[in-house]
Each structure stands twice: as C-alpha cells, then as structure tokens.
Amino acid sequence: MTSPALGVHPLVDALAERIRQCWAELPELEPLAVDPALEAISGSLDGEDLYIRNELWRSRGLRKLHLETARLGAGLQILHCVFFPNPRYDLPVFGADIVAGRGVVSAAIVDLSPVTGNLPQPVEAALEALPKRSFSQERELPAWGTIFSPYVRFIRPADAAEEQQFVDLVAEYLQVLAEASRRCEPQSVDHPSSVVRHQGQLSYCQQQKRNDKTRRVLEKAFNPQWADRYIEELLFDDPASLTSFAA
C-alpha cells in the first residue's frame, strides 16, 4: 500500500484489494475480454498525468464485473466498481465508488440497486440483517440517484476507523450478492420478469450516464468521441438483447 504522504490515499488500494478478494469467491468466475486500448490508459489533464486501469470479469448470474482505478497526478484518485447482473437472474446491480485527493476522501458510496423497482426479497432480508454501521458525515444523493436502494450509503469518512468500516460494509454487500447469485435460478429470456429486468438495467445505465462530471473529465483528458466510447462501451454499456443471454 502506498503512503498517503505521497498523495495516494490508502483507502482506494484497500478497497480495490477487498473487492478482488470478494469476486474470487463468486461461482463460475472467469475473465471477460477487454479491448487492450481500454485496459490500461494514459492521458493528461491540466498538465498532470492521468492513469486508468480496468479489470473485467463475469460469473454466475453476473454479466460483467468491472473495477476501474484511476489516478490524476499526485493527488486525485478514483475507484469505480459495478457488477451488472444477467437479466435472466433476479439480482441487483452492485456499485461502489471512492473519490480521494491529497489524503482526504471526499466521497464514498456503495449500494445494491434494484432493477425492478424493489430489491429481490432474499437480498433485502440479508441487507436488513447486516450490522448497523454509523458514519459521522452522510452525503446527499445526486439528482439522478433515484436508481439507488434504501440501503445506499453515501458518506465522507471522517477518519481511518470510518474508512475501514466502509471497506467492511462493501465486503458485506458483496457477500450478500455472492450468496444470492449462488442460490438464484435463471428464468428464460422470454419470461416477463427477464424482460422487466432487462429494461430496468437499461434505465440504470441511462441514469448513470446523466453524471456529467465523468463525461467532462474524460472529454478534457482525451476527446468527446473517446469519452463517448469509454462511457457507452465500458462504464455503462447497455445490456445486450435478451436473446444473447439464452442458455
């Protein structure tokens, strides 16, 4: 782990490593092909070097597990992680993000987000049973945050203890998702529930694309066409047609 004195906040590395440990326990885990041009990316923004690394996997019930870590110069660090479900499975979308800079974490968020208006009952019950964690600084959700569940946590950790609490919370949410993915049975591609979940995931991706901050940074560091491709193909790619998920 790199020292925060060098401008690198330890929470990003700690959470990335915990996420990798958690996905290693998912059933039927396998790597997902990624365009080499999008796997390790270098650019420049306001005279500072920008580095982005993307890791992609898939597993039973989850069409894509995406972990992005980015660093701008000696300060700003970003972790972005989303697990997208296969629409044939009644599973939520997992998401976690961290924004850190100069030794301070300004934002940390985690959620298991429903794609049908409500979380699957086993997932909701498991989340409700988790130990209650208290953070001193809760943040307000953005206007497009209607996609999130009632269990979303959006915080600014106040100290190292709260940072560790957040890492543990993310791991608990991932354990809930892992257990659900092991137990959930797929439905046919033409089942009405599969169709609803497919549409719900499309809506989730569309709402995430409303976050203009991401687009503005990528456009400035690269160009608008590259930013569009990165967002549409990698960050929040629409799920393929349901027929592509046929067994």
C-alpha positions as a printed Julia matrix, in Angstrom:
247×3 Matrix{Float64}:
   0.0     0.0     0.0
   1.42    3.39   -0.96
   1.92    6.0     1.72
  -0.62    8.82    1.78
   2.3    11.21    2.19
   2.95   10.66   -1.5
  -0.57   11.82   -2.34
  -2.04    8.33   -2.68
  -4.86    7.57   -0.27
  -4.7     4.05    1.19
  -8.49    3.57    1.1
  -8.52    3.17   -2.69
  -5.93    0.39   -2.69
  -7.52   -1.26    0.36
 -10.99   -1.32   -1.18
  -9.75   -2.49   -4.58
  -7.96   -5.41   -2.95
 -11.01   -6.32   -0.85
 -13.22   -6.27   -3.96
 -10.79   -8.6    -5.75
 -10.86  -10.97   -2.78
 -14.67  -10.94   -2.82
 -15.09  -11.63   -6.53
 -12.62  -14.51   -6.28
 -15.31  -16.27   -4.21
 -18.07  -15.85   -6.82
 -19.33  -19.0    -8.57
 -18.11  -19.71  -12.11
 -15.79  -16.69  -12.18
 -13.96  -16.12  -15.47
 -12.16  -13.2   -17.11
 -14.04  -11.05  -19.57
 -12.29   -9.84  -22.71
 -11.41   -6.14  -22.7
 -10.05   -4.08  -25.56
  -6.32   -3.57  -24.79
  -6.8     0.1   -25.64
  -9.22    0.36  -22.72
  -7.43   -1.88  -20.22
  -4.56    0.44  -19.31
  -4.99    4.07  -20.34
  -2.67    7.06  -20.09
  -3.59   10.68  -20.75
  -3.11   14.21  -19.47
  -5.44   16.65  -17.74
  -4.49   20.2   -16.81
  -0.83   19.36  -17.16
  -0.98   16.3   -14.89
  -0.64   12.66  -15.89
  -3.83   10.59  -15.86
  -3.71    6.8   -15.49
  -6.71    4.47  -15.68
  -6.77    0.7   -15.18
  -9.77   -1.5   -15.92
 -10.37   -5.1   -14.79
 -13.29   -7.12  -16.18
 -14.76  -10.47  -15.13
 -18.06  -12.31  -15.2
 -19.62  -15.01  -13.05
 -22.8   -16.97  -12.49
 -25.72  -14.56  -12.76
 -23.49  -11.52  -13.38
 -22.78  -10.47  -16.95
 -19.96   -8.06  -16.08
 -17.83   -7.24  -13.05
 -15.96   -4.01  -13.67
 -13.31   -2.43  -11.45
 -11.76    0.86  -12.55
  -8.97    2.59  -10.65
  -7.72    5.98  -11.79
  -5.12    8.47  -10.64
  -4.51   12.07  -11.69
  -1.09   13.43  -10.87
  -0.04   13.01   -7.25
  -3.46   13.79   -5.86
  -6.85   12.75   -7.2
  -7.72    9.05   -7.04
 -10.93    7.37   -8.13
 -12.25    3.86   -7.65
 -15.33    2.87   -9.62
 -16.83   -0.61   -9.4
 -20.06   -2.01  -10.85
 -21.34   -5.6   -11.06
 -24.08   -5.89  -13.69
 -26.47   -8.87  -13.45
 -27.56  -11.14  -16.26
 -31.22  -10.1   -16.75
 -32.33  -13.74  -16.54
 -31.4   -13.7   -12.83
 -33.28  -11.78  -10.16
 -30.23   -9.92   -8.87
 -29.45   -6.26   -8.14
 -26.65   -4.09   -9.52
 -23.7    -3.7    -7.15
 -21.94   -0.36   -7.22
 -19.15    1.25   -5.19
 -17.19    4.45   -5.77
 -14.5     6.42   -3.97
 -13.15    9.87   -4.73
  -9.99   10.82   -2.83
  -7.4    13.55   -3.1
  -4.47   14.85   -1.1
  -5.03   12.45    1.77
  -8.77   13.15    2.08
 -11.71   11.03    0.9
 -14.44   13.39   -0.29
 -16.96   10.72   -1.29
 -17.57    7.01   -0.75
 -20.74    5.25   -1.9
 -21.97    1.65   -2.0
 -25.31    0.11   -2.92
 -27.12   -2.94   -4.2
 -29.51   -1.22   -6.6
 -32.78   -2.8    -7.8
 -33.58   -3.04  -11.5
 -37.3    -3.71  -10.99
 -38.29   -1.03   -8.51
 -37.7    -3.3    -5.5
 -34.79   -5.41   -4.33
 -35.22   -9.2    -4.5
 -36.69  -10.31   -1.18
 -33.71  -12.52   -0.14
 -31.3    -9.64   -0.86
 -33.38   -7.13    1.1
 -33.68   -9.52    4.04
 -29.91  -10.11    4.04
 -29.17   -6.37    3.92
 -31.64   -5.72    6.73
 -29.85   -8.33    8.87
 -26.41   -6.72    8.49
 -24.95   -4.91   11.5
 -25.86   -1.23   11.51
 -22.88    0.98   10.78
 -22.74    4.63   11.77
 -20.81    7.29    9.85
 -20.46   10.86   11.06
 -20.83   12.54    7.65
 -23.65   11.34    5.39
 -23.81   12.96    1.94
 -26.84   13.9    -0.13
 -27.52   11.79   -3.2
 -27.32   13.44   -6.64
 -30.49   14.3    -8.55
 -30.09   11.21  -10.76
 -29.75    8.97   -7.68
 -33.29    7.59   -7.96
 -31.7     4.33   -9.14
 -30.39    3.56   -5.66
 -31.97    1.36   -2.99
 -32.96    2.43    0.54
 -29.75    0.72    1.69
 -27.4     3.0    -0.24
 -24.65    4.56    1.88
 -23.1     7.78    0.59
 -20.59    9.17    3.06
 -17.47   11.21    3.66
 -15.39    9.07    6.06
 -14.02   11.18    8.87
 -11.03    9.07    9.88
  -9.19    5.79    9.37
 -11.72    3.9    11.51
 -14.62    5.03    9.32
 -12.61    4.19    6.19
 -12.16    0.63    7.48
 -15.86    0.49    8.33
 -16.64    1.4     4.74
 -14.36   -1.33    3.36
 -16.06   -3.85    5.65
 -19.5    -2.59    4.56
 -18.63   -3.05    0.88
 -17.46   -6.59    1.61
 -20.74   -7.34    3.4
 -22.77   -6.09    0.42
 -20.66   -8.24   -1.9
 -21.2   -11.28    0.32
 -24.95  -10.71    0.13
 -24.71  -10.55   -3.67
 -22.48  -13.64   -3.86
 -24.92  -15.71   -1.8
 -27.85  -14.51   -3.92
 -26.01  -15.38   -7.14
 -25.34  -18.91   -5.89
 -28.98  -19.52   -4.95
 -30.8   -17.68   -7.76
 -32.16  -19.8   -10.6
 -32.27  -18.29  -14.1
 -35.51  -17.67  -15.93
 -35.99  -17.93  -19.69
 -35.12  -14.98  -21.89
 -38.77  -14.54  -22.84
 -40.05  -14.71  -19.26
 -41.86  -11.44  -18.4
 -39.61  -10.92  -15.38
 -36.47  -11.24  -17.53
 -37.87   -8.62  -19.9
 -38.63   -6.26  -16.99
 -35.14   -6.72  -15.53
 -33.55   -6.08  -18.92
 -35.49   -2.82  -19.27
 -34.63   -1.89  -15.69
 -30.93   -2.35  -16.3
 -31.18   -0.18  -19.42
 -32.75    2.53  -17.25
 -30.0     2.13  -14.63
 -27.31    2.67  -17.25
 -29.14    5.66  -18.73
 -29.39    7.3   -15.31
 -25.7     6.75  -14.59
 -24.83    8.38  -17.92
 -26.51   11.55  -16.65
 -23.48   12.1   -14.4
 -21.89   14.85  -16.49
 -18.82   15.13  -14.24
 -17.42   11.87  -15.58
 -18.0    12.86  -19.19
 -16.44   16.31  -18.75
 -13.24   14.91  -17.24
 -12.85   12.28  -19.97
 -13.57   14.77  -22.74
 -10.97   17.16  -21.37
  -8.33   14.46  -20.88
  -8.95   12.8   -24.25
 -11.71   13.99  -26.63
 -15.53   13.83  -26.83
 -15.58   10.84  -29.19
 -13.25    8.84  -26.96
 -15.26    9.8   -23.88
 -18.49    8.62  -25.52
 -16.92    5.29  -26.44
 -15.5     4.78  -22.95
 -18.82    5.51  -21.25
 -21.03    3.63  -23.73
 -18.84    0.56  -24.21
 -17.12    0.14  -20.87
 -18.53    2.11  -17.94
 -22.27    1.77  -18.54
 -22.75   -0.4   -21.58
 -26.39   -1.25  -22.21
 -27.07   -4.98  -21.7
 -27.19   -6.85  -24.98
 -30.51   -8.06  -26.38
 -32.1   -10.71  -24.2
 -31.61  -13.41  -26.83
 -27.85  -13.15  -26.29
 -28.37  -14.42  -22.72
 -30.07  -17.63  -23.84
 -28.59  -20.72  -22.25
